[in-house]
């Protein structure tokens, strides 16, 4: 441990120091992977129920300290106390139940039926084998919920874990360590390290982890994928979104507006699956905007410690500047500010919730992930036009359709290019642990959560048992000509016409003379 270099955590709303966490070295990471490998070999021998007992202790600890932890998440990240509890704490607590109860079913060994002649002489079984050491690099926007899901999946699947919390939310990393410690896991099964984000991915991969789970930006994800290719280390990448919301003419406008505010502005818009683009049918465009404006202008942004504020602050100064730059650029290009929330000017790193109109897809605010409290609204004439605009992005994490006509909504949803589509809701599926999570296009590679997430934590292994009673199989070398001809007959039976099948059957009858 390098005791001289430390990461200091600050409250983004006040600048208050929350504590200092010592940084690790690359050598610490290499040594950690070796230690985890030893512990993991023993952990993998435990039954699912035995692993679940450890996780249940972790869950009880989290519930017991949930309000205190929510308060610390709010201070470390800048989101409101309600956001911290509902989207981080609650999501984490719910995930325990799913993985404890369902991992054995999802990952159990399965018999595979034989096919053709091999079904007569062999039996097959497929089992799921732990990857080994799982590397998890988590983000700062949902600093508890996102990593907890992956940690639980990895543990229930029999893996050990090398974990790095985001440098911006190191205090939440300490919460995760306390949750882990409460589970009385074997020593070294879970090791948390603190290294700068710019070196973490390379350090993890060079240390010899068996799979990497990363949540972050598209450019960093591409760099990690390229690095992982050197050793063919598998990766699971969740790289963000630029998510659309389609409001149909027959939508419940009050519900749609409330959904837009929730999905667009909670966590100060710092949600990879948050609403960033809204497409509204022209028949309800003006009433939708009117209602949205009324509600947004009543919102208060500021220090999350104050119960009067509905939205907290941006987590980092860098992200605040990036969002402000994209916003100013859009206004220079012709966008209009339709609605603006109230804001406490004395709160550091706060940005007002902003609704833009007169936007188009040439603007960066509409064609890139903004990751801030800004929503662009456009109108459409036809459903086909709305689908085309929604799909006009190189990202495809989530999308939503709002309509009272579920048949129409499902038809639209089936044509959207995103990993998760919600109808009459948005930004909710990540908190439902049995639903797979991941996106299309450049929103990522692989899936987490649910059955697919558990499968991503393992490798399939097939075991074939041969119970043929004779000393030689028909295909063992050397293969005489008459055996070769009988194999030709067998293939003729499989795929030929009835005339060919008959000829093949005659050839095959003479083929069982080999010892």
Coordinates of C-alpha atoms in Angstrom, one line a residue:
X1 CA 0.0 0.0 0.0
X2 CA 1.3 3.4 -1.0
X3 CA 0.5 5.4 2.2
X4 CA 1.8 8.7 0.7
X5 CA -0.7 9.0 -2.1
X6 CA -4.3 9.4 -1.1
X7 CA -7.7 10.2 -2.8
X8 CA -9.6 12.9 -0.9
X9 CA -13.4 12.8 -1.2
X10 CA -15.4 16.0 -1.3
X11 CA -19.1 16.8 -1.0
X12 CA -19.8 18.3 -4.5
X13 CA -22.5 20.6 -3.0
X14 CA -20.4 22.2 -0.3
X15 CA -16.8 21.4 -1.1
X16 CA -16.5 19.8 2.4
X17 CA -13.9 17.1 2.8
X18 CA -15.4 13.7 3.6
X19 CA -12.2 11.8 4.1
X20 CA -9.1 10.4 2.5
X21 CA -8.5 6.9 1.0
X22 CA -5.0 5.6 0.5
X23 CA -4.2 4.7 -3.1
X24 CA -2.9 1.3 -4.3
X25 CA -0.1 0.5 -6.7
X26 CA -0.1 -1.7 -9.8
X27 CA 1.9 -4.2 -7.8
X28 CA -0.9 -4.3 -5.1
X29 CA -3.3 -5.2 -7.9
X30 CA -1.1 -8.0 -9.2
X31 CA -0.6 -9.4 -5.7
X32 CA -4.3 -9.1 -5.1
X33 CA -5.3 -11.1 -8.1
X34 CA -3.1 -14.0 -6.9
X35 CA -4.6 -13.9 -3.5
X36 CA -8.1 -13.8 -4.8
X37 CA -7.4 -16.8 -7.0
X38 CA -6.5 -18.9 -4.0
X39 CA -9.6 -17.9 -2.1
X40 CA -11.8 -18.3 -5.1
X41 CA -10.8 -22.0 -5.6
X42 CA -12.2 -22.8 -2.1
X43 CA -15.3 -20.6 -2.5
X44 CA -16.3 -22.3 -5.7
X45 CA -16.6 -25.6 -3.9
X46 CA -19.4 -24.2 -1.6
X47 CA -23.0 -24.9 -2.5
X48 CA -25.3 -22.1 -3.7
X49 CA -27.1 -22.2 -0.4
X50 CA -23.9 -21.9 1.5
X51 CA -22.9 -18.9 -0.5
X52 CA -26.3 -17.4 0.0
X53 CA -25.9 -17.5 3.7
X54 CA -23.0 -15.1 3.5
X55 CA -25.0 -12.8 1.2
X56 CA -27.9 -12.7 3.5
X57 CA -25.7 -11.4 6.3
X58 CA -24.6 -8.6 3.9
X59 CA -28.2 -7.7 3.0
X60 CA -29.2 -7.5 6.7
X61 CA -26.3 -5.2 7.4
X62 CA -27.3 -2.9 4.5
X63 CA -30.9 -2.7 5.6
X64 CA -29.8 -2.0 9.2
X65 CA -27.6 0.9 8.1
X66 CA -29.6 2.0 5.0
X67 CA -30.5 5.5 6.1
X68 CA -27.0 6.4 7.3
X69 CA -25.6 5.0 4.0
X70 CA -28.1 6.9 1.9
X71 CA -27.0 10.1 3.7
X72 CA -23.4 9.4 2.9
X73 CA -24.2 8.5 -0.7
X74 CA -26.0 11.8 -1.0
X75 CA -22.9 13.7 0.4
X76 CA -20.4 11.8 -1.8
X77 CA -22.3 11.9 -5.0
X78 CA -24.4 15.0 -4.7
X79 CA -27.8 13.4 -5.5
X80 CA -30.8 14.0 -3.3
X81 CA -31.4 11.9 -0.2
X82 CA -34.5 10.4 -1.9
X83 CA -32.5 9.5 -5.0
X84 CA -29.9 7.9 -2.8
X85 CA -32.3 5.7 -1.0
X86 CA -34.7 4.8 -3.8
X87 CA -32.3 4.2 -6.6
X88 CA -29.2 3.0 -4.8
X89 CA -30.2 1.5 -1.4
X90 CA -33.5 0.0 -2.5
X91 CA -32.1 -1.4 -5.7
X92 CA -29.3 -3.0 -3.9
X93 CA -31.5 -4.5 -1.2
X94 CA -33.9 -6.0 -3.7
X95 CA -31.0 -7.6 -5.7
X96 CA -29.9 -9.8 -2.8
X97 CA -33.2 -11.7 -2.8
X98 CA -33.2 -12.4 -6.5
X99 CA -29.6 -13.8 -6.7
X100 CA -29.8 -15.7 -3.4
X101 CA -33.0 -17.4 -4.5
X102 CA -32.5 -18.0 -8.2
X103 CA -28.7 -18.6 -8.8
X104 CA -28.9 -22.3 -8.2
X105 CA -31.8 -22.7 -10.7
X106 CA -30.1 -20.6 -13.4
X107 CA -26.6 -22.1 -13.0
X108 CA -27.5 -25.7 -12.4
X109 CA -26.1 -28.5 -14.5
X110 CA -28.3 -29.6 -17.4
X111 CA -28.6 -32.7 -19.5
X112 CA -28.4 -32.2 -23.3
X113 CA -30.3 -34.6 -25.4
X114 CA -28.3 -36.4 -28.1
X115 CA -28.9 -36.0 -31.8
X116 CA -28.9 -38.6 -34.6
X117 CA -26.7 -41.7 -34.0
X118 CA -24.7 -40.0 -31.2
X119 CA -27.8 -39.9 -29.1
X120 CA -27.7 -43.7 -28.9
X121 CA -24.1 -44.0 -27.8
X122 CA -23.3 -40.8 -25.8
X123 CA -24.8 -38.8 -22.9
X124 CA -24.1 -35.1 -22.5
X125 CA -24.2 -32.6 -19.6
X126 CA -23.5 -28.9 -19.6
X127 CA -22.4 -27.2 -16.4
X128 CA -21.6 -23.6 -15.6
X129 CA -18.0 -23.0 -14.4
X130 CA -17.0 -19.8 -12.5
X131 CA -14.8 -17.5 -14.5
X132 CA -12.3 -17.2 -11.6
X133 CA -11.4 -13.6 -10.7
X134 CA -13.9 -11.0 -11.9
X135 CA -12.7 -7.4 -12.2
X136 CA -15.3 -4.7 -11.6
X137 CA -14.8 -1.1 -12.3
X138 CA -17.8 0.9 -11.3
X139 CA -19.0 4.5 -12.0
X140 CA -19.9 7.4 -9.8
X141 CA -23.5 8.0 -10.9
X142 CA -25.1 5.1 -9.1
X143 CA -22.1 4.2 -6.9
X144 CA -23.8 1.5 -4.8
X145 CA -26.6 0.0 -7.0
X146 CA -24.5 -0.7 -10.1
X147 CA -21.6 -2.5 -8.4
X148 CA -23.7 -4.4 -5.9
X149 CA -25.6 -6.2 -8.6
X150 CA -22.4 -7.3 -10.3
X151 CA -20.7 -8.2 -7.0
X152 CA -23.6 -10.4 -6.0
X153 CA -23.8 -12.2 -9.4
X154 CA -20.1 -12.8 -9.2
X155 CA -20.2 -14.2 -5.7
X156 CA -23.2 -16.5 -6.2
X157 CA -21.6 -17.9 -9.4
X158 CA -18.5 -18.9 -7.4
X159 CA -16.1 -16.1 -8.4
X160 CA -13.7 -13.9 -6.5
X161 CA -13.7 -10.2 -7.1
X162 CA -11.2 -7.4 -7.6
X163 CA -13.1 -4.2 -7.2
X164 CA -12.5 -0.5 -7.9
X165 CA -15.0 2.2 -6.9
X166 CA -15.0 5.4 -8.9
X167 CA -12.4 7.9 -7.7
X168 CA -15.2 10.5 -7.4
X169 CA -17.2 8.4 -4.9
X170 CA -14.6 6.7 -2.7
X171 CA -16.7 7.0 0.4
X172 CA -19.4 4.8 -1.2
X173 CA -16.6 2.3 -1.9
X174 CA -16.1 2.2 1.9
X175 CA -19.8 1.5 2.3
X176 CA -19.4 -1.4 0.0
X177 CA -16.4 -2.7 1.9
X178 CA -18.5 -2.6 5.2
X179 CA -21.3 -4.6 3.5
X180 CA -18.8 -7.2 2.3
X181 CA -17.1 -7.4 5.7
X182 CA -20.5 -8.1 7.2
X183 CA -20.9 -11.2 5.1
X184 CA -17.9 -12.9 6.7
X185 CA -16.5 -14.0 3.3
X186 CA -13.3 -16.0 3.1
X187 CA -10.2 -13.8 3.4
X188 CA -9.1 -12.3 0.1
X189 CA -12.2 -13.4 -1.8
X190 CA -13.1 -9.7 -2.3
X191 CA -10.3 -7.1 -2.6
X192 CA -11.0 -3.5 -3.2
X193 CA -8.3 -1.2 -4.6
X194 CA -8.1 2.5 -5.2
X195 CA -6.2 3.6 -8.3
X196 CA -6.8 6.4 -10.7
X197 CA -9.3 5.6 -13.4
X198 CA -6.8 6.3 -16.2
X199 CA -4.7 3.3 -15.1
X200 CA -7.3 1.0 -13.6
X201 CA -8.4 -0.9 -16.7
X202 CA -4.8 -1.6 -17.9
X203 CA -3.7 -2.6 -14.4
X204 CA -6.6 -5.0 -14.0
X205 CA -6.1 -6.7 -17.3
X206 CA -2.3 -6.9 -16.9
X207 CA -2.7 -8.5 -13.5
X208 CA -4.5 -11.5 -15.1
X209 CA -8.2 -11.1 -14.1
X210 CA -10.5 -13.6 -15.9
X211 CA -13.2 -11.2 -16.9
X212 CA -13.7 -7.4 -16.7
X213 CA -17.0 -5.6 -16.0
X214 CA -16.8 -1.9 -16.8
X215 CA -19.4 0.8 -16.6
X216 CA -18.4 4.1 -18.1
X217 CA -17.8 6.1 -21.3
X218 CA -17.7 4.8 -24.9
X219 CA -14.1 5.9 -25.6
X220 CA -12.8 4.2 -22.4
X221 CA -14.8 1.1 -23.1
X222 CA -13.3 0.8 -26.6
X223 CA -9.8 1.2 -25.2
X224 CA -10.4 -1.5 -22.6
X225 CA -11.8 -3.8 -25.2
X226 CA -8.7 -3.3 -27.4
X227 CA -6.5 -4.0 -24.4
X228 CA -8.4 -7.1 -23.4
X229 CA -8.0 -8.5 -26.9
X230 CA -4.3 -8.9 -26.3
X231 CA -5.1 -11.7 -23.9
X232 CA -8.6 -12.6 -25.1
X233 CA -9.9 -11.6 -21.7
X234 CA -13.7 -11.4 -22.0
X235 CA -15.4 -8.1 -21.1
X236 CA -18.8 -6.8 -20.3
X237 CA -19.2 -3.1 -21.1
X238 CA -22.1 -0.7 -20.2
X239 CA -21.2 2.5 -22.0
X240 CA -24.1 4.8 -21.7
X241 CA -27.0 6.1 -23.7
X242 CA -28.8 8.9 -25.5
X243 CA -32.2 7.7 -24.7
X244 CA -35.4 8.7 -26.5
X245 CA -39.0 9.0 -25.2
X246 CA -41.9 8.8 -27.7
X247 CA -45.1 10.4 -26.6
X248 CA -48.1 9.3 -28.8
X249 CA -51.2 11.4 -29.4
X250 CA -53.3 9.1 -27.1
X251 CA -50.8 9.2 -24.2
X252 CA -51.7 10.1 -20.7
X253 CA -49.9 13.5 -20.8
X254 CA -49.8 14.0 -17.0
X255 CA -48.1 10.6 -16.5
X256 CA -45.8 11.2 -19.5
X257 CA -44.7 14.6 -18.1
X258 CA -44.1 13.2 -14.7
X259 CA -42.1 10.3 -16.2
X260 CA -40.0 12.8 -18.3
X261 CA -39.1 14.8 -15.1
X262 CA -38.2 11.6 -13.2
X263 CA -36.2 10.0 -15.9
X264 CA -34.6 13.2 -17.2
X265 CA -33.7 15.1 -14.1
X266 CA -33.3 12.7 -11.2
X267 CA -29.6 12.4 -10.2
X268 CA -29.2 15.7 -12.0
X269 CA -29.6 13.9 -15.3
X270 CA -26.5 11.8 -14.6
X271 CA -28.2 8.5 -15.6
X272 CA -27.0 6.5 -18.5
X273 CA -30.6 5.3 -19.1
X274 CA -32.2 8.7 -18.4
X275 CA -34.4 10.5 -20.9
X276 CA -32.4 13.0 -23.1
X277 CA -34.6 13.2 -26.2
X278 CA -38.4 13.5 -26.3
X279 CA -40.5 13.2 -29.4
X280 CA -44.1 14.3 -29.0
X281 CA -46.9 13.9 -31.5
X282 CA -47.8 17.2 -33.0
X283 CA -51.4 17.0 -31.9
X284 CA -50.3 17.0 -28.2
X285 CA -47.0 18.8 -28.5
X286 CA -48.1 22.2 -27.1
X287 CA -50.2 20.8 -24.2
X288 CA -47.3 18.5 -23.3
X289 CA -44.8 21.4 -23.3
X290 CA -47.2 23.6 -21.3
X291 CA -47.6 21.0 -18.6
X292 CA -43.9 20.2 -18.6
X293 CA -43.0 23.8 -18.2
X294 CA -45.3 24.3 -15.3
X295 CA -43.8 21.4 -13.4
X296 CA -40.2 22.0 -14.2
X297 CA -40.4 25.6 -13.1
X298 CA -41.5 24.4 -9.7
X299 CA -38.5 22.2 -9.2
X300 CA -35.7 23.4 -6.9
X301 CA -32.1 22.5 -7.5
X302 CA -29.4 22.8 -4.8
X303 CA -27.7 21.3 -1.8
X304 CA -29.3 17.9 -1.3
X305 CA -29.0 18.3 2.5
X306 CA -31.9 20.7 2.3
X307 CA -35.3 19.0 2.2
X308 CA -36.6 22.0 0.1
X309 CA -34.5 21.0 -2.9
X310 CA -35.8 18.3 -5.2
X311 CA -32.6 17.8 -7.3
X312 CA -29.1 17.7 -6.0
X313 CA -25.8 18.8 -7.8
X314 CA -23.6 17.5 -10.5
X315 CA -21.1 15.0 -9.1
X316 CA -18.0 16.5 -10.7
X317 CA -17.0 20.0 -11.9
X318 CA -15.8 18.4 -15.1
X319 CA -19.2 17.0 -15.9
X320 CA -20.9 20.3 -15.0
X321 CA -18.7 22.2 -17.5
X322 CA -19.3 19.6 -20.2
X323 CA -23.0 19.9 -19.9
X324 CA -23.0 23.7 -19.7
X325 CA -20.8 23.7 -22.9
X326 CA -23.2 21.5 -24.8
X327 CA -26.1 23.6 -23.6
X328 CA -24.6 26.9 -24.6
X329 CA -23.6 25.5 -28.0
X330 CA -27.2 24.3 -28.7
X331 CA -28.6 27.7 -27.8
X332 CA -26.0 29.4 -30.2
X333 CA -27.3 27.0 -32.9
X334 CA -30.9 28.1 -32.5
X335 CA -32.3 26.0 -29.5
X336 CA -34.7 27.8 -27.2
X337 CA -35.0 27.4 -23.5
X338 CA -38.7 26.4 -22.9
X339 CA -38.4 25.8 -19.2
X340 CA -35.9 26.3 -16.4
X341 CA -36.0 25.1 -12.8
X342 CA -35.2 27.2 -9.8
X343 CA -31.6 26.9 -8.6
X344 CA -29.7 27.8 -5.4
X345 CA -26.8 29.9 -6.8
X346 CA -24.8 29.3 -3.6
X347 CA -24.6 25.6 -4.2
X348 CA -21.4 24.5 -5.9
X349 CA -21.8 22.4 -9.1
X350 CA -25.5 22.8 -9.4
X351 CA -27.2 23.1 -12.8
X352 CA -30.8 24.0 -13.4
X353 CA -33.2 21.4 -14.9
X354 CA -33.6 22.7 -18.5
X355 CA -36.0 21.9 -21.3
X356 CA -35.0 22.9 -24.8
X357 CA -37.2 23.3 -27.9
X358 CA -36.3 24.2 -31.5
X359 CA -33.6 21.5 -31.4
X360 CA -32.5 19.2 -34.2
X361 CA -30.2 16.2 -34.6
X362 CA -27.3 18.3 -35.9
X363 CA -26.9 19.6 -32.3
X364 CA -24.5 17.8 -29.9
X365 CA -27.1 18.1 -27.2
X366 CA -29.3 15.7 -29.3
X367 CA -26.8 13.3 -30.9
X368 CA -24.5 12.7 -28.0
X369 CA -24.9 11.6 -24.4
X370 CA -25.4 14.8 -22.4
X371 CA -25.4 13.2 -19.0
X372 CA -26.9 16.2 -17.3
X373 CA -30.3 17.8 -16.4
X374 CA -31.1 18.8 -20.0
X375 CA -33.9 17.5 -22.2
X376 CA -34.6 18.3 -25.9
X377 CA -38.1 18.1 -27.2
X378 CA -39.2 17.8 -30.8
X379 CA -42.6 17.1 -32.5
X380 CA -43.4 14.4 -35.0
X381 CA -46.2 13.8 -37.5
X382 CA -46.2 10.0 -38.0
X383 CA -45.2 7.0 -35.9
X384 CA -42.7 6.1 -38.6
X385 CA -41.0 9.5 -38.3
X386 CA -40.9 9.1 -34.5
X387 CA -39.2 5.7 -34.8
X388 CA -36.7 7.0 -37.3
X389 CA -35.7 9.9 -35.0
X390 CA -35.5 7.7 -32.0
X391 CA -33.2 5.3 -33.8
X392 CA -31.0 8.1 -35.2
X393 CA -28.2 7.5 -32.7
X394 CA -25.1 5.3 -32.4
X395 CA -26.2 4.5 -28.8
X396 CA -29.1 2.2 -27.8
X397 CA -29.3 1.6 -24.1
X398 CA -33.0 2.2 -23.3
X399 CA -36.1 3.9 -24.8
X400 CA -39.7 4.4 -23.9
X401 CA -43.1 4.7 -25.5
X402 CA -46.0 6.5 -23.9
X403 CA -49.5 5.6 -25.1
X404 CA -52.9 4.4 -23.7
X405 CA -53.1 2.0 -26.7
X406 CA -50.8 -0.9 -25.6
X407 CA -51.1 -2.6 -29.0
X408 CA -49.7 0.5 -30.7
X409 CA -47.1 1.0 -28.0
X410 CA -45.8 -2.6 -28.4
X411 CA -45.6 -2.3 -32.1
X412 CA -43.5 0.9 -31.8
X413 CA -41.3 -0.7 -29.0
X414 CA -40.5 -3.7 -31.2
X415 CA -39.0 -1.4 -33.8
X416 CA -36.7 0.7 -31.5
X417 CA -33.0 -0.1 -31.4
X418 CA -32.3 -0.3 -27.7
X419 CA -31.6 -3.0 -25.1
X420 CA -34.5 -2.1 -22.9
X421 CA -37.8 -0.6 -24.0
X422 CA -40.4 0.5 -21.4
X423 CA -44.0 1.4 -22.1
X424 CA -45.5 4.2 -20.0
X425 CA -42.4 4.4 -17.8
X426 CA -38.7 5.0 -18.0
X427 CA -35.5 4.6 -16.0
X428 CA -37.0 1.7 -13.9
X429 CA -35.8 -1.6 -15.3
X430 CA -32.3 -1.3 -13.8
X431 CA -33.9 -1.7 -10.4
X432 CA -35.7 -4.9 -11.3
X433 CA -33.0 -7.5 -10.7
X434 CA -34.4 -10.3 -12.8
X435 CA -34.4 -8.2 -16.0
X436 CA -31.3 -8.3 -18.2
X437 CA -29.4 -5.0 -18.5
X438 CA -27.4 -3.8 -21.5
X439 CA -27.7 -2.0 -24.8
X440 CA -27.5 -2.1 -28.5
X441 CA -24.9 -0.5 -30.8
X442 CA -22.2 1.5 -28.9
X443 CA -24.1 1.3 -25.6
X444 CA -22.1 -1.7 -24.7
X445 CA -21.2 -5.4 -25.0
X446 CA -22.8 -8.2 -23.0
X447 CA -25.5 -8.2 -20.3
X448 CA -25.7 -7.9 -16.6
X449 CA -28.6 -8.6 -14.1
X450 CA -31.0 -11.5 -14.1
X451 CA -30.3 -14.9 -15.7
X452 CA -28.2 -13.5 -18.5
X453 CA -26.0 -11.6 -16.0
X454 CA -25.4 -14.8 -14.0
X455 CA -24.5 -16.7 -17.1
X456 CA -22.0 -13.9 -18.0
X457 CA -20.2 -14.7 -14.7
X458 CA -19.6 -18.3 -15.8
X459 CA -18.3 -20.3 -18.7
X460 CA -20.3 -23.3 -20.2
X461 CA -18.6 -26.6 -19.9
X462 CA -19.8 -29.7 -21.7
X463 CA -19.1 -33.2 -20.4
X464 CA -19.8 -36.1 -22.9
X465 CA -19.9 -39.7 -21.7
X466 CA -19.5 -42.5 -24.3
X467 CA -21.2 -45.8 -23.5
X468 CA -20.6 -47.6 -26.8
X469 CA -19.9 -51.2 -25.8
X470 CA -17.4 -52.1 -28.5
X471 CA -13.7 -51.4 -28.6
X472 CA -13.7 -49.1 -31.6
X473 CA -16.1 -46.5 -32.8
X474 CA -17.0 -46.6 -36.5
X475 CA -15.1 -43.4 -37.2
X476 CA -11.8 -44.3 -35.4
X477 CA -8.7 -44.5 -37.7
X478 CA -7.9 -46.3 -39.9
X479 CA -11.3 -46.2 -41.6
X480 CA -11.7 -49.0 -44.2
X481 CA -13.4 -48.2 -47.5
X482 CA -16.5 -50.2 -46.7
X483 CA -17.0 -48.2 -43.4
X484 CA -16.5 -45.0 -45.4
X485 CA -19.2 -46.1 -47.8
X486 CA -21.6 -46.8 -44.9
X487 CA -21.1 -43.3 -43.6
X488 CA -22.1 -42.1 -47.0
X489 CA -25.2 -44.2 -46.6
X490 CA -25.9 -42.6 -43.2
X491 CA -25.6 -39.1 -44.6
X492 CA -28.0 -40.1 -47.5
X493 CA -30.6 -41.1 -45.0
X494 CA -30.3 -37.8 -43.2
X495 CA -30.7 -35.4 -46.0
X496 CA -31.6 -37.1 -49.3
X497 CA -34.8 -37.7 -51.2
X498 CA -36.9 -40.8 -50.4
X499 CA -35.0 -42.6 -53.2
X500 CA -31.7 -41.6 -51.7
X501 CA -32.8 -42.5 -48.2
X502 CA -33.7 -46.1 -49.4
X503 CA -30.3 -46.5 -51.0
X504 CA -28.6 -45.1 -48.0
X505 CA -30.4 -47.5 -45.7
X506 CA -29.2 -50.5 -47.8
X507 CA -25.6 -49.2 -47.6
X508 CA -26.0 -48.7 -43.8
X509 CA -27.2 -52.3 -43.2
X510 CA -23.8 -53.6 -44.3
X511 CA -21.8 -51.3 -42.2
X512 CA -22.0 -53.0 -38.7
X513 CA -19.2 -55.6 -39.2
X514 CA -16.4 -53.7 -37.6
X515 CA -15.0 -54.9 -34.3

